[in-house]
Amino acid sequence: MSIYVGNLAYSITQENLTEVFAEYGKVKRVHVPTDRETGRMRGFAFVEMETPEEEASAIEELNGAEWMGRELKVNEARPREPRSSFSGGGGGGGRRNDRF
């Protein structure tokens, strides 16, 4: 399982999150997504802990808690939805040759 942590301040670091979640058990991994264009943190992160019990305890204690002036949203991360292979946008046209 992975934990979703939302409504984070943009100044948060992986180290900050590791310190907070370490109070509830061993932190295996912290992922803080950043915007591709700006490089700025996106306001949420994912945390993986050693055991499901540790993750459940962290979710129960931290969901709704205030940290760095914000009310945290902490819950079990949902599986990533598969992306469509259709990229949207224009199609490739070009000139059409009607001759046989």
JSON list of N, CA and C in Angstrom, two decimals, residues 1-63:
[
{"chain": "A", "resi": 1, "resn": "MET", "atom": "N", "xyz": [0.85, -1.18, 0.00]},
{"chain": "A", "resi": 1, "resn": "MET", "atom": "CA", "xyz": [0.00, 0.00, 0.00]},
{"chain": "A", "resi": 1, "resn": "MET", "atom": "C", "xyz": [0.89, 1.24, 0.00]},
{"chain": "A", "resi": 2, "resn": "SER", "atom": "N", "xyz": [0.35, 2.30, -0.49]},
{"chain": "A", "resi": 2, "resn": "SER", "atom": "CA", "xyz": [1.03, 3.58, -0.49]},
{"chain": "A", "resi": 2, "resn": "SER", "atom": "C", "xyz": [0.07, 4.60, 0.11]},
{"chain": "A", "resi": 3, "resn": "ILE", "atom": "N", "xyz": [0.63, 5.60, 0.74]},
{"chain": "A", "resi": 3, "resn": "ILE", "atom": "CA", "xyz": [-0.17, 6.64, 1.38]},
{"chain": "A", "resi": 3, "resn": "ILE", "atom": "C", "xyz": [-0.12, 7.90, 0.52]},
{"chain": "A", "resi": 4, "resn": "TYR", "atom": "N", "xyz": [-1.30, 8.47, 0.26]},
{"chain": "A", "resi": 4, "resn": "TYR", "atom": "CA", "xyz": [-1.39, 9.76, -0.44]},
{"chain": "A", "resi": 4, "resn": "TYR", "atom": "C", "xyz": [-1.42, 10.85, 0.62]},
{"chain": "A", "resi": 5, "resn": "VAL", "atom": "N", "xyz": [-0.61, 11.87, 0.45]},
{"chain": "A", "resi": 5, "resn": "VAL", "atom": "CA", "xyz": [-0.58, 13.01, 1.37]},
{"chain": "A", "resi": 5, "resn": "VAL", "atom": "C", "xyz": [-0.83, 14.26, 0.54]},
{"chain": "A", "resi": 6, "resn": "GLY", "atom": "N", "xyz": [-1.97, 14.91, 0.78]},
{"chain": "A", "resi": 6, "resn": "GLY", "atom": "CA", "xyz": [-2.34, 16.07, -0.02]},
{"chain": "A", "resi": 6, "resn": "GLY", "atom": "C", "xyz": [-2.44, 17.33, 0.80]},
{"chain": "A", "resi": 7, "resn": "ASN", "atom": "N", "xyz": [-2.60, 18.44, 0.10]},
{"chain": "A", "resi": 7, "resn": "ASN", "atom": "CA", "xyz": [-2.71, 19.78, 0.67]},
{"chain": "A", "resi": 7, "resn": "ASN", "atom": "C", "xyz": [-1.42, 20.19, 1.38]},
{"chain": "A", "resi": 8, "resn": "LEU", "atom": "N", "xyz": [-0.30, 19.83, 0.77]},
{"chain": "A", "resi": 8, "resn": "LEU", "atom": "CA", "xyz": [1.01, 20.16, 1.34]},
{"chain": "A", "resi": 8, "resn": "LEU", "atom": "C", "xyz": [1.46, 21.55, 0.92]},
{"chain": "A", "resi": 9, "resn": "ALA", "atom": "N", "xyz": [2.24, 22.17, 1.79]},
{"chain": "A", "resi": 9, "resn": "ALA", "atom": "CA", "xyz": [2.87, 23.45, 1.44]},
{"chain": "A", "resi": 9, "resn": "ALA", "atom": "C", "xyz": [3.90, 23.17, 0.34]},
{"chain": "A", "resi": 10, "resn": "TYR", "atom": "N", "xyz": [4.09, 24.11, -0.56]},
{"chain": "A", "resi": 10, "resn": "TYR", "atom": "CA", "xyz": [5.00, 23.91, -1.68]},
{"chain": "A", "resi": 10, "resn": "TYR", "atom": "C", "xyz": [6.47, 23.87, -1.27]},
{"chain": "A", "resi": 11, "resn": "SER", "atom": "N", "xyz": [6.75, 24.24, -0.03]},
{"chain": "A", "resi": 11, "resn": "SER", "atom": "CA", "xyz": [8.14, 24.24, 0.45]},
{"chain": "A", "resi": 11, "resn": "SER", "atom": "C", "xyz": [8.54, 22.90, 1.08]},
{"chain": "A", "resi": 12, "resn": "ILE", "atom": "N", "xyz": [7.65, 21.93, 1.09]},
{"chain": "A", "resi": 12, "resn": "ILE", "atom": "CA", "xyz": [7.92, 20.63, 1.70]},
{"chain": "A", "resi": 12, "resn": "ILE", "atom": "C", "xyz": [9.03, 19.90, 0.96]},
{"chain": "A", "resi": 13, "resn": "THR", "atom": "N", "xyz": [9.84, 19.15, 1.71]},
{"chain": "A", "resi": 13, "resn": "THR", "atom": "CA", "xyz": [10.87, 18.31, 1.11]},
{"chain": "A", "resi": 13, "resn": "THR", "atom": "C", "xyz": [10.64, 16.85, 1.49]},
{"chain": "A", "resi": 14, "resn": "GLN", "atom": "N", "xyz": [11.32, 15.95, 0.82]},
{"chain": "A", "resi": 14, "resn": "GLN", "atom": "CA", "xyz": [11.25, 14.54, 1.17]},
{"chain": "A", "resi": 14, "resn": "GLN", "atom": "C", "xyz": [11.69, 14.32, 2.61]},
{"chain": "A", "resi": 15, "resn": "GLU", "atom": "N", "xyz": [12.70, 15.06, 3.03]},
{"chain": "A", "resi": 15, "resn": "GLU", "atom": "CA", "xyz": [13.22, 14.92, 4.39]},
{"chain": "A", "resi": 15, "resn": "GLU", "atom": "C", "xyz": [12.16, 15.33, 5.42]},
{"chain": "A", "resi": 16, "resn": "ASN", "atom": "N", "xyz": [11.42, 16.42, 5.15]},
{"chain": "A", "resi": 16, "resn": "ASN", "atom": "CA", "xyz": [10.35, 16.86, 6.06]},
{"chain": "A", "resi": 16, "resn": "ASN", "atom": "C", "xyz": [9.33, 15.75, 6.24]},
{"chain": "A", "resi": 17, "resn": "LEU", "atom": "N", "xyz": [8.88, 15.18, 5.13]},
{"chain": "A", "resi": 17, "resn": "LEU", "atom": "CA", "xyz": [7.87, 14.13, 5.18]},
{"chain": "A", "resi": 17, "resn": "LEU", "atom": "C", "xyz": [8.39, 12.88, 5.88]},
{"chain": "A", "resi": 18, "resn": "THR", "atom": "N", "xyz": [9.63, 12.52, 5.62]},
{"chain": "A", "resi": 18, "resn": "THR", "atom": "CA", "xyz": [10.21, 11.35, 6.26]},
{"chain": "A", "resi": 18, "resn": "THR", "atom": "C", "xyz": [10.22, 11.53, 7.78]},
{"chain": "A", "resi": 19, "resn": "GLU", "atom": "N", "xyz": [10.59, 12.71, 8.25]},
{"chain": "A", "resi": 19, "resn": "GLU", "atom": "CA", "xyz": [10.61, 12.98, 9.69]},
{"chain": "A", "resi": 19, "resn": "GLU", "atom": "C", "xyz": [9.23, 12.83, 10.31]},
{"chain": "A", "resi": 20, "resn": "VAL", "atom": "N", "xyz": [8.21, 13.38, 9.68]},
{"chain": "A", "resi": 20, "resn": "VAL", "atom": "CA", "xyz": [6.86, 13.32, 10.22]},
{"chain": "A", "resi": 20, "resn": "VAL", "atom": "C", "xyz": [6.34, 11.88, 10.26]},
{"chain": "A", "resi": 21, "resn": "PHE", "atom": "N", "xyz": [6.51, 11.16, 9.15]},
{"chain": "A", "resi": 21, "resn": "PHE", "atom": "CA", "xyz": [5.98, 9.80, 9.08]},
{"chain": "A", "resi": 21, "resn": "PHE", "atom": "C", "xyz": [6.80, 8.81, 9.89]},
{"chain": "A", "resi": 22, "resn": "ALA", "atom": "N", "xyz": [8.06, 9.10, 10.16]},
{"chain": "A", "resi": 22, "resn": "ALA", "atom": "CA", "xyz": [8.91, 8.21, 10.95]},
{"chain": "A", "resi": 22, "resn": "ALA", "atom": "C", "xyz": [8.39, 8.06, 12.38]},
{"chain": "A", "resi": 23, "resn": "GLU", "atom": "N", "xyz": [7.58, 8.99, 12.83]},
{"chain": "A", "resi": 23, "resn": "GLU", "atom": "CA", "xyz": [6.99, 8.88, 14.17]},
{"chain": "A", "resi": 23, "resn": "GLU", "atom": "C", "xyz": [6.02, 7.70, 14.25]},
{"chain": "A", "resi": 24, "resn": "TYR", "atom": "N", "xyz": [5.59, 7.17, 13.10]},
{"chain": "A", "resi": 24, "resn": "TYR", "atom": "CA", "xyz": [4.60, 6.08, 13.07]},
{"chain": "A", "resi": 24, "resn": "TYR", "atom": "C", "xyz": [5.19, 4.77, 12.57]},
{"chain": "A", "resi": 25, "resn": "GLY", "atom": "N", "xyz": [6.48, 4.75, 12.27]},
{"chain": "A", "resi": 25, "resn": "GLY", "atom": "CA", "xyz": [7.14, 3.53, 11.83]},
{"chain": "A", "resi": 25, "resn": "GLY", "atom": "C", "xyz": [8.26, 3.83, 10.84]},
{"chain": "A", "resi": 26, "resn": "LYS", "atom": "N", "xyz": [8.79, 2.76, 10.25]},
{"chain": "A", "resi": 26, "resn": "LYS", "atom": "CA", "xyz": [9.90, 2.91, 9.30]},
{"chain": "A", "resi": 26, "resn": "LYS", "atom": "C", "xyz": [9.38, 3.34, 7.93]},
{"chain": "A", "resi": 27, "resn": "VAL", "atom": "N", "xyz": [9.92, 4.43, 7.43]},
{"chain": "A", "resi": 27, "resn": "VAL", "atom": "CA", "xyz": [9.55, 4.95, 6.12]},
{"chain": "A", "resi": 27, "resn": "VAL", "atom": "C", "xyz": [10.45, 4.31, 5.07]},
{"chain": "A", "resi": 28, "resn": "LYS", "atom": "N", "xyz": [9.84, 3.62, 4.11]},
{"chain": "A", "resi": 28, "resn": "LYS", "atom": "CA", "xyz": [10.61, 2.97, 3.04]},
{"chain": "A", "resi": 28, "resn": "LYS", "atom": "C", "xyz": [10.90, 3.92, 1.89]},
{"chain": "A", "resi": 29, "resn": "ARG", "atom": "N", "xyz": [9.90, 4.75, 1.54]},
{"chain": "A", "resi": 29, "resn": "ARG", "atom": "CA", "xyz": [10.05, 5.61, 0.36]},
{"chain": "A", "resi": 29, "resn": "ARG", "atom": "C", "xyz": [9.14, 6.81, 0.46]},
{"chain": "A", "resi": 30, "resn": "VAL", "atom": "N", "xyz": [9.62, 7.95, -0.02]},
{"chain": "A", "resi": 30, "resn": "VAL", "atom": "CA", "xyz": [8.82, 9.17, -0.12]},
{"chain": "A", "resi": 30, "resn": "VAL", "atom": "C", "xyz": [9.00, 9.69, -1.55]},
{"chain": "A", "resi": 31, "resn": "HIS", "atom": "N", "xyz": [7.87, 9.95, -2.20]},
{"chain": "A", "resi": 31, "resn": "HIS", "atom": "CA", "xyz": [7.92, 10.50, -3.57]},
{"chain": "A", "resi": 31, "resn": "HIS", "atom": "C", "xyz": [7.16, 11.82, -3.59]},
{"chain": "A", "resi": 32, "resn": "VAL", "atom": "N", "xyz": [7.85, 12.88, -3.96]},
{"chain": "A", "resi": 32, "resn": "VAL", "atom": "CA", "xyz": [7.25, 14.21, -4.04]},
{"chain": "A", "resi": 32, "resn": "VAL", "atom": "C", "xyz": [7.24, 14.63, -5.51]},
{"chain": "A", "resi": 33, "resn": "PRO", "atom": "N", "xyz": [6.09, 14.47, -6.20]},
{"chain": "A", "resi": 33, "resn": "PRO", "atom": "CA", "xyz": [6.03, 14.85, -7.62]},
{"chain": "A", "resi": 33, "resn": "PRO", "atom": "C", "xyz": [6.24, 16.34, -7.83]},
{"chain": "A", "resi": 34, "resn": "THR", "atom": "N", "xyz": [6.91, 16.66, -8.92]},
{"chain": "A", "resi": 34, "resn": "THR", "atom": "CA", "xyz": [7.11, 18.07, -9.27]},
{"chain": "A", "resi": 34, "resn": "THR", "atom": "C", "xyz": [6.54, 18.32, -10.66]},
{"chain": "A", "resi": 35, "resn": "ASP", "atom": "N", "xyz": [6.20, 19.56, -10.91]},
{"chain": "A", "resi": 35, "resn": "ASP", "atom": "CA", "xyz": [5.68, 19.97, -12.21]},
{"chain": "A", "resi": 35, "resn": "ASP", "atom": "C", "xyz": [6.80, 19.89, -13.24]},
{"chain": "A", "resi": 36, "resn": "ARG", "atom": "N", "xyz": [6.52, 19.30, -14.38]},
{"chain": "A", "resi": 36, "resn": "ARG", "atom": "CA", "xyz": [7.55, 19.14, -15.42]},
{"chain": "A", "resi": 36, "resn": "ARG", "atom": "C", "xyz": [8.08, 20.46, -15.95]},
{"chain": "A", "resi": 37, "resn": "GLU", "atom": "N", "xyz": [7.20, 21.44, -16.06]},
{"chain": "A", "resi": 37, "resn": "GLU", "atom": "CA", "xyz": [7.61, 22.70, -16.67]},
{"chain": "A", "resi": 37, "resn": "GLU", "atom": "C", "xyz": [8.29, 23.64, -15.69]},
{"chain": "A", "resi": 38, "resn": "THR", "atom": "N", "xyz": [7.76, 23.73, -14.46]},
{"chain": "A", "resi": 38, "resn": "THR", "atom": "CA", "xyz": [8.30, 24.70, -13.50]},
{"chain": "A", "resi": 38, "resn": "THR", "atom": "C", "xyz": [9.27, 24.07, -12.51]},
{"chain": "A", "resi": 39, "resn": "GLY", "atom": "N", "xyz": [9.20, 22.75, -12.33]},
{"chain": "A", "resi": 39, "resn": "GLY", "atom": "CA", "xyz": [10.05, 22.09, -11.34]},
{"chain": "A", "resi": 39, "resn": "GLY", "atom": "C", "xyz": [9.54, 22.26, -9.92]},
{"chain": "A", "resi": 40, "resn": "ARG", "atom": "N", "xyz": [8.42, 22.96, -9.78]},
{"chain": "A", "resi": 40, "resn": "ARG", "atom": "CA", "xyz": [7.85, 23.23, -8.45]},
{"chain": "A", "resi": 40, "resn": "ARG", "atom": "C", "xyz": [7.07, 22.02, -7.95]},
{"chain": "A", "resi": 41, "resn": "MET", "atom": "N", "xyz": [7.12, 21.82, -6.65]},
{"chain": "A", "resi": 41, "resn": "MET", "atom": "CA", "xyz": [6.37, 20.74, -6.02]},
{"chain": "A", "resi": 41, "resn": "MET", "atom": "C", "xyz": [4.89, 20.93, -6.30]},
{"chain": "A", "resi": 42, "resn": "ARG", "atom": "N", "xyz": [4.14, 19.82, -6.47]},
{"chain": "A", "resi": 42, "resn": "ARG", "atom": "CA", "xyz": [2.74, 19.91, -6.90]},
{"chain": "A", "resi": 42, "resn": "ARG", "atom": "C", "xyz": [1.74, 19.94, -5.76]},
{"chain": "A", "resi": 43, "resn": "GLY", "atom": "N", "xyz": [2.18, 19.88, -4.52]},
{"chain": "A", "resi": 43, "resn": "GLY", "atom": "CA", "xyz": [1.25, 20.01, -3.40]},
{"chain": "A", "resi": 43, "resn": "GLY", "atom": "C", "xyz": [0.77, 18.68, -2.83]},
{"chain": "A", "resi": 44, "resn": "PHE", "atom": "N", "xyz": [1.33, 17.58, -3.32]},
{"chain": "A", "resi": 44, "resn": "PHE", "atom": "CA", "xyz": [0.99, 16.28, -2.76]},
{"chain": "A", "resi": 44, "resn": "PHE", "atom": "C", "xyz": [2.21, 15.37, -2.85]},
{"chain": "A", "resi": 45, "resn": "ALA", "atom": "N", "xyz": [2.13, 14.24, -2.12]},
{"chain": "A", "resi": 45, "resn": "ALA", "atom": "CA", "xyz": [3.24, 13.29, -2.12]},
{"chain": "A", "resi": 45, "resn": "ALA", "atom": "C", "xyz": [2.71, 11.90, -1.83]},
{"chain": "A", "resi": 46, "resn": "PHE", "atom": "N", "xyz": [3.59, 10.92, -1.97]},
{"chain": "A", "resi": 46, "resn": "PHE", "atom": "CA", "xyz": [3.26, 9.54, -1.65]},
{"chain": "A", "resi": 46, "resn": "PHE", "atom": "C", "xyz": [4.31, 9.01, -0.69]},
{"chain": "A", "resi": 47, "resn": "VAL", "atom": "N", "xyz": [3.85, 8.28, 0.31]},
{"chain": "A", "resi": 47, "resn": "VAL", "atom": "CA", "xyz": [4.74, 7.72, 1.32]},
{"chain": "A", "resi": 47, "resn": "VAL", "atom": "C", "xyz": [4.47, 6.22, 1.42]},
{"chain": "A", "resi": 48, "resn": "GLU", "atom": "N", "xyz": [5.54, 5.43, 1.46]},
{"chain": "A", "resi": 48, "resn": "GLU", "atom": "CA", "xyz": [5.43, 4.00, 1.69]},
{"chain": "A", "resi": 48, "resn": "GLU", "atom": "C", "xyz": [6.14, 3.67, 2.99]},
{"chain": "A", "resi": 49, "resn": "MET", "atom": "N", "xyz": [5.47, 2.86, 3.81]},
{"chain": "A", "resi": 49, "resn": "MET", "atom": "CA", "xyz": [6.05, 2.48, 5.10]},
{"chain": "A", "resi": 49, "resn": "MET", "atom": "C", "xyz": [6.29, 0.98, 5.14]},
{"chain": "A", "resi": 50, "resn": "GLU", "atom": "N", "xyz": [7.00, 0.54, 6.17]},
{"chain": "A", "resi": 50, "resn": "GLU", "atom": "CA", "xyz": [7.41, -0.86, 6.28]},
{"chain": "A", "resi": 50, "resn": "GLU", "atom": "C", "xyz": [6.25, -1.84, 6.36]},
{"chain": "A", "resi": 51, "resn": "THR", "atom": "N", "xyz": [5.23, -1.53, 7.16]},
{"chain": "A", "resi": 51, "resn": "THR", "atom": "CA", "xyz": [4.12, -2.47, 7.34]},
{"chain": "A", "resi": 51, "resn": "THR", "atom": "C", "xyz": [2.77, -1.78, 7.12]},
{"chain": "A", "resi": 52, "resn": "PRO", "atom": "N", "xyz": [1.75, -2.56, 6.77]},
{"chain": "A", "resi": 52, "resn": "PRO", "atom": "CA", "xyz": [0.40, -1.99, 6.63]},
{"chain": "A", "resi": 52, "resn": "PRO", "atom": "C", "xyz": [-0.11, -1.40, 7.94]},
{"chain": "A", "resi": 53, "resn": "GLU", "atom": "N", "xyz": [0.29, -1.95, 9.07]},
{"chain": "A", "resi": 53, "resn": "GLU", "atom": "CA", "xyz": [-0.13, -1.42, 10.37]},
{"chain": "A", "resi": 53, "resn": "GLU", "atom": "C", "xyz": [0.44, -0.03, 10.60]},
{"chain": "A", "resi": 54, "resn": "GLU", "atom": "N", "xyz": [1.70, 0.16, 10.22]},
{"chain": "A", "resi": 54, "resn": "GLU", "atom": "CA", "xyz": [2.32, 1.49, 10.36]},
{"chain": "A", "resi": 54, "resn": "GLU", "atom": "C", "xyz": [1.63, 2.50, 9.45]},
{"chain": "A", "resi": 55, "resn": "GLU", "atom": "N", "xyz": [1.32, 2.07, 8.25]},
{"chain": "A", "resi": 55, "resn": "GLU", "atom": "CA", "xyz": [0.63, 2.97, 7.32]},
{"chain": "A", "resi": 55, "resn": "GLU", "atom": "C", "xyz": [-0.75, 3.34, 7.83]},
{"chain": "A", "resi": 56, "resn": "ALA", "atom": "N", "xyz": [-1.48, 2.37, 8.36]},
{"chain": "A", "resi": 56, "resn": "ALA", "atom": "CA", "xyz": [-2.82, 2.64, 8.89]},
{"chain": "A", "resi": 56, "resn": "ALA", "atom": "C", "xyz": [-2.75, 3.60, 10.07]},
{"chain": "A", "resi": 57, "resn": "SER", "atom": "N", "xyz": [-1.76, 3.42, 10.92]},
{"chain": "A", "resi": 57, "resn": "SER", "atom": "CA", "xyz": [-1.59, 4.31, 12.08]},
{"chain": "A", "resi": 57, "resn": "SER", "atom": "C", "xyz": [-1.28, 5.74, 11.63]},
{"chain": "A", "resi": 58, "resn": "ALA", "atom": "N", "xyz": [-0.39, 5.88, 10.65]},
{"chain": "A", "resi": 58, "resn": "ALA", "atom": "CA", "xyz": [-0.04, 7.21, 10.15]},
{"chain": "A", "resi": 58, "resn": "ALA", "atom": "C", "xyz": [-1.25, 7.89, 9.51]},
{"chain": "A", "resi": 59, "resn": "ILE", "atom": "N", "xyz": [-2.03, 7.14, 8.74]},
{"chain": "A", "resi": 59, "resn": "ILE", "atom": "CA", "xyz": [-3.23, 7.70, 8.10]},
{"chain": "A", "resi": 59, "resn": "ILE", "atom": "C", "xyz": [-4.20, 8.18, 9.17]},
{"chain": "A", "resi": 60, "resn": "GLU", "atom": "N", "xyz": [-4.45, 7.34, 10.17]},
{"chain": "A", "resi": 60, "resn": "GLU", "atom": "CA", "xyz": [-5.41, 7.69, 11.22]},
{"chain": "A", "resi": 60, "resn": "GLU", "atom": "C", "xyz": [-4.98, 8.94, 11.99]},
{"chain": "A", "resi": 61, "resn": "GLU", "atom": "N", "xyz": [-3.70, 9.02, 12.30]},
{"chain": "A", "resi": 61, "resn": "GLU", "atom": "CA", "xyz": [-3.22, 10.14, 13.12]},
{"chain": "A", "resi": 61, "resn": "GLU", "atom": "C", "xyz": [-3.02, 11.44, 12.34]},
{"chain": "A", "resi": 62, "resn": "LEU", "atom": "N", "xyz": [-2.62, 11.33, 11.08]},
{"chain": "A", "resi": 62, "resn": "LEU", "atom": "CA", "xyz": [-2.25, 12.54, 10.33]},
{"chain": "A", "resi": 62, "resn": "LEU", "atom": "C", "xyz": [-3.35, 13.12, 9.46]},
{"chain": "A", "resi": 63, "resn": "ASN", "atom": "N", "xyz": [-4.36, 12.33, 9.09]},
{"chain": "A", "resi": 63, "resn": "ASN", "atom": "CA", "xyz": [-5.43, 12.87, 8.27]},
{"chain": "A", "resi": 63, "resn": "ASN", "atom": "C", "xyz": [-6.18, 13.95, 9.04]}
]
